[in-house]
GROMACS .gro file of C-alpha atoms in nm:
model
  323
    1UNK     CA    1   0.000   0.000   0.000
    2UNK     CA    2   0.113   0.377  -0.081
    3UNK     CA    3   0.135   0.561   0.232
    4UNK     CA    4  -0.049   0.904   0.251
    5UNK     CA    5   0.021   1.036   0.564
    6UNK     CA    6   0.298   0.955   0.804
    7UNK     CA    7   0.315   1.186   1.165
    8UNK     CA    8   0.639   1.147   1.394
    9UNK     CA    9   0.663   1.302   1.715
   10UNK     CA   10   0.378   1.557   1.703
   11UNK     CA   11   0.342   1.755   2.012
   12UNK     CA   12   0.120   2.002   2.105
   13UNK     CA   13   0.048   2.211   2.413
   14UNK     CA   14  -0.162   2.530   2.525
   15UNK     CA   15   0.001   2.769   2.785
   16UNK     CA   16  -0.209   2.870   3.088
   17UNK     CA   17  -0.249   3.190   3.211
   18UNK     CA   18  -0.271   3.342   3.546
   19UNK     CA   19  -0.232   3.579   3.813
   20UNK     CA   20  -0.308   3.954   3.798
   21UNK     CA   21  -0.123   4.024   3.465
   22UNK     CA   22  -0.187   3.713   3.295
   23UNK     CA   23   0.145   3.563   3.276
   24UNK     CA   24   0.217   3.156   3.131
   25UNK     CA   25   0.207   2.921   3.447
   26UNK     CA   26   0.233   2.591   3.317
   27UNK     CA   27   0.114   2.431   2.987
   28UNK     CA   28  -0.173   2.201   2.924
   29UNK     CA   29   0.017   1.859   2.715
   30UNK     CA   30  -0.273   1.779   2.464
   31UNK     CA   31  -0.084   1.590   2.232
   32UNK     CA   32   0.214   1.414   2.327
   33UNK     CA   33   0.497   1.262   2.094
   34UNK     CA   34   0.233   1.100   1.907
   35UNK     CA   35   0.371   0.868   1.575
   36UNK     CA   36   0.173   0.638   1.322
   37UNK     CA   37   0.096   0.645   0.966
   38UNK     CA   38  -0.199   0.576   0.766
   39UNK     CA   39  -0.228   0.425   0.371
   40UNK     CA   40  -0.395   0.517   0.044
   41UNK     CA   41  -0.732   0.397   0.151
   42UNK     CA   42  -0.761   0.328   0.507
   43UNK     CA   43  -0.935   0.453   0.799
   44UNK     CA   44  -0.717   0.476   1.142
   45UNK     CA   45  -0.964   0.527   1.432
   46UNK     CA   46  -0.850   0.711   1.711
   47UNK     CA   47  -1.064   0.642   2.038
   48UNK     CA   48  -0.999   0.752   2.360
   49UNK     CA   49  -1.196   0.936   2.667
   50UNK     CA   50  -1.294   1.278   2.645
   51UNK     CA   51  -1.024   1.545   2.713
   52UNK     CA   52  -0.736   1.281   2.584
   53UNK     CA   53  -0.636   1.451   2.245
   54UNK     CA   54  -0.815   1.324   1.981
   55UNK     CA   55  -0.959   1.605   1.834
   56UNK     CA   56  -0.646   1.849   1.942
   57UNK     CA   57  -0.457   1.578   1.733
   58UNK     CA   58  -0.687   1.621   1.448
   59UNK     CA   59  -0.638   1.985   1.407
   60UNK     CA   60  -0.289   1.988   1.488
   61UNK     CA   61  -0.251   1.777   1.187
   62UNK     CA   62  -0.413   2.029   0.964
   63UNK     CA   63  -0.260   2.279   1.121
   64UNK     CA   64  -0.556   2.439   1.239
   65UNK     CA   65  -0.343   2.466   1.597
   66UNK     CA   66   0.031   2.466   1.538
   67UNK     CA   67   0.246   2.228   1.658
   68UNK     CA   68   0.533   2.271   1.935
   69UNK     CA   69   0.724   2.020   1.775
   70UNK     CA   70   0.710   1.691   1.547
   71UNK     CA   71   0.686   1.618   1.174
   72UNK     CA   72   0.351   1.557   0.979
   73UNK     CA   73   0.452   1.406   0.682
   74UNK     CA   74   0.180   1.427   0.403
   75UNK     CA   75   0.283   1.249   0.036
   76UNK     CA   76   0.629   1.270   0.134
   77UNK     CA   77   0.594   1.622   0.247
   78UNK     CA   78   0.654   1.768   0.596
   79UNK     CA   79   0.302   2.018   0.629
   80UNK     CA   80   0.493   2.173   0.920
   81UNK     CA   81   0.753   2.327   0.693
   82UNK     CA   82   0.502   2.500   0.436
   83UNK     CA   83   0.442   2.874   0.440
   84UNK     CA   84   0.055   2.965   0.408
   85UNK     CA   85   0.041   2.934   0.059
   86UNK     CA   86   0.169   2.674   0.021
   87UNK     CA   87  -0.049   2.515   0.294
   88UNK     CA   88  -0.317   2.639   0.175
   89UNK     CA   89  -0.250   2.454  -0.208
   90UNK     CA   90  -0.218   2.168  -0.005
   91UNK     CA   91  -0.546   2.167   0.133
   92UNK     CA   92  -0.726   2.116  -0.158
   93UNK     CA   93  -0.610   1.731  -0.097
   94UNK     CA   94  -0.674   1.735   0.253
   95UNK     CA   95  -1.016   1.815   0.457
   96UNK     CA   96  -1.195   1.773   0.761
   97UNK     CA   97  -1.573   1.699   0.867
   98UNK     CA   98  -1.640   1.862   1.186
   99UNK     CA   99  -1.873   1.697   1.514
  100UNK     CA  100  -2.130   1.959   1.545
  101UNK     CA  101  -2.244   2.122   1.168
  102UNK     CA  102  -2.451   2.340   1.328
  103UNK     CA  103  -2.154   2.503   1.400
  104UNK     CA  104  -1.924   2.450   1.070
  105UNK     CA  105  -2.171   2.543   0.817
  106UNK     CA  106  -2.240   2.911   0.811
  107UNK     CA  107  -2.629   2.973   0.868
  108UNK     CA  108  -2.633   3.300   0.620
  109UNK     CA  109  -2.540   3.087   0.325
  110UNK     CA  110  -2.775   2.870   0.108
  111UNK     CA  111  -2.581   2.504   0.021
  112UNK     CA  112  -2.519   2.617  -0.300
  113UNK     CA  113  -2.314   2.899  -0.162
  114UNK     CA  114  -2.180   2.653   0.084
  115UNK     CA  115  -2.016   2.381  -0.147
  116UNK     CA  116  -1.930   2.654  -0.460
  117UNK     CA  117  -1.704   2.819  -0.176
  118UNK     CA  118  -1.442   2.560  -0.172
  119UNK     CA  119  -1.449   2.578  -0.549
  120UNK     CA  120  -1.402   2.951  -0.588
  121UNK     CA  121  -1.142   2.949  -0.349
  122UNK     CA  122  -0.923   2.747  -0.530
  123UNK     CA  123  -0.994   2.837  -0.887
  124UNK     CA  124  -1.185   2.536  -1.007
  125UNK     CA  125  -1.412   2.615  -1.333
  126UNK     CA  126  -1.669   2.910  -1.368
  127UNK     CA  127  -1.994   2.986  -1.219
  128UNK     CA  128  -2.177   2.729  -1.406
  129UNK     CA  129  -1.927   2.424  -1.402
  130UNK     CA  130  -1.947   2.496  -1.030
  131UNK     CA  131  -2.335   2.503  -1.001
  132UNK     CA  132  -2.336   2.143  -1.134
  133UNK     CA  133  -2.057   2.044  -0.914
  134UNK     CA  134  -2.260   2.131  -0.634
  135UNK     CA  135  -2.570   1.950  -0.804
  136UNK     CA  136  -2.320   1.640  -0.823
  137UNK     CA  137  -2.236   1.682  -0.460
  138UNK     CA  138  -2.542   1.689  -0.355
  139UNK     CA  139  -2.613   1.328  -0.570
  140UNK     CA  140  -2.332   1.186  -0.388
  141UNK     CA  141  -2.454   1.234  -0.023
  142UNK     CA  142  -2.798   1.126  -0.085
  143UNK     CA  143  -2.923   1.471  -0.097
  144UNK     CA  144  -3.219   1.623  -0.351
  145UNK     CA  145  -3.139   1.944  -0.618
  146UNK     CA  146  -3.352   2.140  -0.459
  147UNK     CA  147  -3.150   2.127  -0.095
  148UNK     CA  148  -2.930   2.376  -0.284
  149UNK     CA  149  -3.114   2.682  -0.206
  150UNK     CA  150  -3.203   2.625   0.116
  151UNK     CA  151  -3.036   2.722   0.442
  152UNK     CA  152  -2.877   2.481   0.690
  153UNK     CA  153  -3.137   2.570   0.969
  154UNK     CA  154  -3.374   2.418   0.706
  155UNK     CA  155  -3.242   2.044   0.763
  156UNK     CA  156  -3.203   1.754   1.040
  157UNK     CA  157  -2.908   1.702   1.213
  158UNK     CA  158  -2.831   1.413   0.968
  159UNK     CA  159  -2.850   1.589   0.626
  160UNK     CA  160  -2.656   1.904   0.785
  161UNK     CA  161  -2.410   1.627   0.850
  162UNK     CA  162  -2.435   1.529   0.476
  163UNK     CA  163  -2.391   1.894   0.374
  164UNK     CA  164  -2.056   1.892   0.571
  165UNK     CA  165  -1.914   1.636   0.384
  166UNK     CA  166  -2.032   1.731   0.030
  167UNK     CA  167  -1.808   2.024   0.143
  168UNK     CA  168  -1.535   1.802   0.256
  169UNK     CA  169  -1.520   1.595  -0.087
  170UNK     CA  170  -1.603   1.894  -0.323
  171UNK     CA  171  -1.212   1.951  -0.410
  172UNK     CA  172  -1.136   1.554  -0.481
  173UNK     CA  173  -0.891   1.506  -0.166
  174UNK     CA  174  -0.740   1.197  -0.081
  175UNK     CA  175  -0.757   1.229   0.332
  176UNK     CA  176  -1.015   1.320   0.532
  177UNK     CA  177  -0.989   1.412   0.896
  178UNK     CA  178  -1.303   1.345   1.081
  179UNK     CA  179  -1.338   1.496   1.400
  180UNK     CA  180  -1.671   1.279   1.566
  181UNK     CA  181  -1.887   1.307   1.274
  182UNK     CA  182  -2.164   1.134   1.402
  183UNK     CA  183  -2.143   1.183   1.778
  184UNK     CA  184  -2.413   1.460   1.770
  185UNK     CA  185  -2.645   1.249   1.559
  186UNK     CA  186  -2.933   1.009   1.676
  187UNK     CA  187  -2.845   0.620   1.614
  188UNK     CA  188  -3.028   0.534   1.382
  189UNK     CA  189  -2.887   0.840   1.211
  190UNK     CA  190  -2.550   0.729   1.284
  191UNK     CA  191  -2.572   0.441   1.083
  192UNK     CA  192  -2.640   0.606   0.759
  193UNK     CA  193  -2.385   0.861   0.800
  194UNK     CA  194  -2.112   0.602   0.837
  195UNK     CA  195  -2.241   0.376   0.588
  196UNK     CA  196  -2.275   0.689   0.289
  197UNK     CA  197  -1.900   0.679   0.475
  198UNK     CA  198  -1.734   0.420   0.382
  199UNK     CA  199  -1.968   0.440   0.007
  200UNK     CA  200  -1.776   0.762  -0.048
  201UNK     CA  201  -1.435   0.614   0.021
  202UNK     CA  202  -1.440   0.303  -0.216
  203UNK     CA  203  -1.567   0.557  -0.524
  204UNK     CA  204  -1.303   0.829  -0.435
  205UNK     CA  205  -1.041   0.605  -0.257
  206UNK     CA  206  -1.015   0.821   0.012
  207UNK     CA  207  -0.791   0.743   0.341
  208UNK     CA  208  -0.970   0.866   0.666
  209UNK     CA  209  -0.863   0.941   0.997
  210UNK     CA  210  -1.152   0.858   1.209
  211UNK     CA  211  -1.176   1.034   1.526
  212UNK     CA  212  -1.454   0.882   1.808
  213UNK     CA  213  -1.540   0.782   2.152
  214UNK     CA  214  -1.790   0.519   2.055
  215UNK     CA  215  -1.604   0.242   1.995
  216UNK     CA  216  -1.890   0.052   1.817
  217UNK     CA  217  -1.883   0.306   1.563
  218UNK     CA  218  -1.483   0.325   1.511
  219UNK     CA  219  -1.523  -0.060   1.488
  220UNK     CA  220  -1.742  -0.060   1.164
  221UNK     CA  221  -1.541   0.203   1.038
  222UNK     CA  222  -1.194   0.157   1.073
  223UNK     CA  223  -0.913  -0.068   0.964
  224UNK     CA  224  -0.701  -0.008   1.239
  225UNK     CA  225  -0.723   0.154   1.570
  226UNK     CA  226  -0.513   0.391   1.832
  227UNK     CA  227  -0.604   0.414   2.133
  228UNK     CA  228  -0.518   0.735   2.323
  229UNK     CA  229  -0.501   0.810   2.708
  230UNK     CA  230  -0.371   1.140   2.815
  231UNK     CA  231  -0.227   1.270   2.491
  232UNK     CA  232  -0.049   0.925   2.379
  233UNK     CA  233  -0.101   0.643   2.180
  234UNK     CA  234  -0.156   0.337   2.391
  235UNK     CA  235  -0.191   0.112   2.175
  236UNK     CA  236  -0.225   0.072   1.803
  237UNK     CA  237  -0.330  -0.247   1.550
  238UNK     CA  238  -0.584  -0.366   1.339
  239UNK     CA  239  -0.950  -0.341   1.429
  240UNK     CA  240  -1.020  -0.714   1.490
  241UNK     CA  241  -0.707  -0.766   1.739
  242UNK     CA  242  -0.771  -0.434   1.930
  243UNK     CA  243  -1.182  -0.627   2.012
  244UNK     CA  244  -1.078  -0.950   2.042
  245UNK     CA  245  -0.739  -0.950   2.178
  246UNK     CA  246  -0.658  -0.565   2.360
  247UNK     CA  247  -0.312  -0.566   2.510
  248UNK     CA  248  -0.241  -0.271   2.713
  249UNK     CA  249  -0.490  -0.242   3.040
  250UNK     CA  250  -0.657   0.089   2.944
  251UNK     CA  251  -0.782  -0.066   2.632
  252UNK     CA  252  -0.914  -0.388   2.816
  253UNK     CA  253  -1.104  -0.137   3.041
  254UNK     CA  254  -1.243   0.073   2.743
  255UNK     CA  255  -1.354  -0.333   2.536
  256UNK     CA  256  -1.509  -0.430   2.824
  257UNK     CA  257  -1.771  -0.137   2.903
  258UNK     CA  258  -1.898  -0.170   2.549
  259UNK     CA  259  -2.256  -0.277   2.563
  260UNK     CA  260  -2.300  -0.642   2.417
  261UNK     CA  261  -2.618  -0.675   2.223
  262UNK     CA  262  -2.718  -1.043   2.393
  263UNK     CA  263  -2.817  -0.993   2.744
  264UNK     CA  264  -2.750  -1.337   2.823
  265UNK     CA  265  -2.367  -1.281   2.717
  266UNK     CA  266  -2.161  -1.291   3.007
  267UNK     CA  267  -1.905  -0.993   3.068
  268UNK     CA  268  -1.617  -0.914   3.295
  269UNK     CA  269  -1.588  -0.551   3.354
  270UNK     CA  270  -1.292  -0.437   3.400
  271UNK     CA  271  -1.329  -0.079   3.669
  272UNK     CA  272  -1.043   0.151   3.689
  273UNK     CA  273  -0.967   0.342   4.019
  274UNK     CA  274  -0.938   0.686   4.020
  275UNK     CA  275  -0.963   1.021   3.780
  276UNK     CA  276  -0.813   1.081   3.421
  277UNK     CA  277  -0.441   1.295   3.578
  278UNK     CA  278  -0.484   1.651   3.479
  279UNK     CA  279  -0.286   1.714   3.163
  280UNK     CA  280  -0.179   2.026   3.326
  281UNK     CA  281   0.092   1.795   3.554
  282UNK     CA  282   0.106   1.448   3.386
  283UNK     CA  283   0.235   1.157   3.595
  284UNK     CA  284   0.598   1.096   3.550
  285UNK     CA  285   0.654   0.743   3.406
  286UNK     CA  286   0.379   0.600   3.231
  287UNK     CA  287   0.105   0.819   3.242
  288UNK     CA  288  -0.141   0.522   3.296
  289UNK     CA  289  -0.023   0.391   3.630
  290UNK     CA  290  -0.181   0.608   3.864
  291UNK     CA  291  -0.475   0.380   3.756
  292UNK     CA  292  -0.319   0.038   3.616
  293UNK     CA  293  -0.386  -0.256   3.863
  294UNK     CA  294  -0.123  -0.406   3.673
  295UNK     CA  295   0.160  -0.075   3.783
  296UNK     CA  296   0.520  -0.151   3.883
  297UNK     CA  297   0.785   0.056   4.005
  298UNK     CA  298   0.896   0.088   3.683
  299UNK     CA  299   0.616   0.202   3.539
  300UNK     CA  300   0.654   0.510   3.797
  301UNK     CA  301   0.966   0.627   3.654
  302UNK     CA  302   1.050   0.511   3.332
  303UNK     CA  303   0.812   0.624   2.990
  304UNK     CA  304   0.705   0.341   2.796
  305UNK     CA  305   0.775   0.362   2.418
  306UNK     CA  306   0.559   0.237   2.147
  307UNK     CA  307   0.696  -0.137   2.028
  308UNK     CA  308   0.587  -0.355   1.786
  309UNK     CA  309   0.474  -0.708   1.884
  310UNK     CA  310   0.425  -0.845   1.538
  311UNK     CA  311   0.236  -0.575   1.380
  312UNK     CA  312   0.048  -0.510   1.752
  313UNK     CA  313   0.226  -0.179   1.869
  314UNK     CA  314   0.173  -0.135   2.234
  315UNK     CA  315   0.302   0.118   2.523
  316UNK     CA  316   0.351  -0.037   2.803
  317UNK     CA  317   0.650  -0.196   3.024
  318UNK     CA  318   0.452  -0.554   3.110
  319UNK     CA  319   0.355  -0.636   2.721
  320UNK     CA  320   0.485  -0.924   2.681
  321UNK     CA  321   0.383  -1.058   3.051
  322UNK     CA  322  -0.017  -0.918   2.968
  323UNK     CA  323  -0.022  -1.041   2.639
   0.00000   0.00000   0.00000
């Protein structure tokens, strides 16, 4: 497989402010030395709890927030090296759909306005061409010709949803970031949305990342998973091995609160102790212990690094005695 996108050691942090003029007291780690890649035509779900990174990773891979430090390689290019204009020709290949599209989609614009904007930005054809691009949009996500003079206020959660992602595909790219795109929606909802989905990627052989705390939904989605805890990756393989065989203790407690649909299944939760640490002072060591029943001494002290276990990559000190 070609590889699209490969990130090495992205970090990124917020300062906090404080006192009577204001002044940086500490920094909030949102993202921390975070690696993987992702191929021409694969979806890598990230899942974590709230407040772990995902979506500050998301961004900080467009460069919607800037990175401290770290490469984001994108086709062989480093996206943290380009000046705005160049960034900014670069986006035409790369997009994002965001959770809530109440809030992406501006409410003074028809969807014809909406979906032509990408288009103008960029240059691509004149004012008709682009009216029946928008018409062919609109095809694609399951959406009538007349939605294009109507204003998002005008439409269910679910086809405002769809309207975000016309947007998203309008310029051809080849990766999509999606930032929760159907944790606002009902389920029934949900199911559509990921299904027109994974549609839209076979036609357009588009790579996704796949950003979620449901991990149902990353699971019908994704080819491989990361799992994040307090800005890292905890754990990253294929989709099958990270539900049927989870290696690191923070994703065995995260498999085993998912809902099974046969009541008469029998399931061993597994309950962690304590609070999420603040990412304003992370735990020295691993970041998990504080709440692994599984914690050593050396888990205190020394950071885990991401190995490999045959294609399972795991960070944690007692892989091989877990697994």
């Amino acid at each position: 497989m070609t590889e699209v996108l490969r990130v090495e050691n992205l970090v990124k942090s917020f300062p906090v402010l404080g006192g009577f003029w204001g002044r940086r007291i500490g920094r909030v780690h949102a993202v921390n030395d975070v690696s993987f890649s992702l191929n021409s035509s694969e979806t890598l779900g990230i899942v974590g709890e709230s407040g772990c990174g995902k979506s500050t990773l998301g961004r900080t891979l467009l460069r919607l927030y800037e990175a401290d430090s770290g490469k984001v390689y994108f086709k062989n290019q480093n996206l943290l090296d380009l000046s705005r204009s160049e960034l900014r020709r670069t986006r035409r290949d790369i997009q994002m759909i965001f959770q809530d599209p109440n809030e992406s989609l501006n409410s003074r614009h028809t969807v014809e306005a909406i979906l032509s904007e990408p288009l103008e930005i960029h240059g691509v054809g004149d004012r008709r061409s682009r009216k029946e691009a928008v018409q062919s949009l609109l095809a694609k996500v399951g959406l009538p010709d007349s939605t294009s003079n109507r204003y998002p206020h005008e439409f269910s959660g679910g086809q405002r949803q769809r309207i975000g992602i016309a947007r998203a595909i309008a310029l051809n790219p080849s990766l999509i970031v999606c930032d929760e795109p159907v944790s606002a929606l009902d389920v029934s909802i949900q199911s559509q949305v990921l299904n027109l989905l994974l549609k839209l990627q076979n036609e357009m052989q588009l790579s996704y990342i796949f950003i979620a705390h449901n991990l149902a939904v990353v699971r019908h989605i994704s080819d491989r998973v990361a799992v994040m805890y307090l800005g890292e990756i905890v754990e990253l393989t294929d989709a099958d091995s990270i539900y049927s065989q989870p290696l690191h203790p923070y994703t065995k407690a995260l498999i085993s609160a998912v809902p099974t649909p046969d009541p008469t299944e029998a399931s061993e939760r597994v309950v962690l102790k304590g609070d999420v640490p603040s990412p304003f002072h992370p735990p020295l060591g691993c970041v998990f212990h504080p709440r692994c029943p599984h914690a050593v001494d050396r888990c205190k002290r020394e950071k885990p690094v991401l190995r490999d276990f045959g294609g399972h990559q795991i960070a944690c000190h007692l892989a091989e005695a877990l697994g």
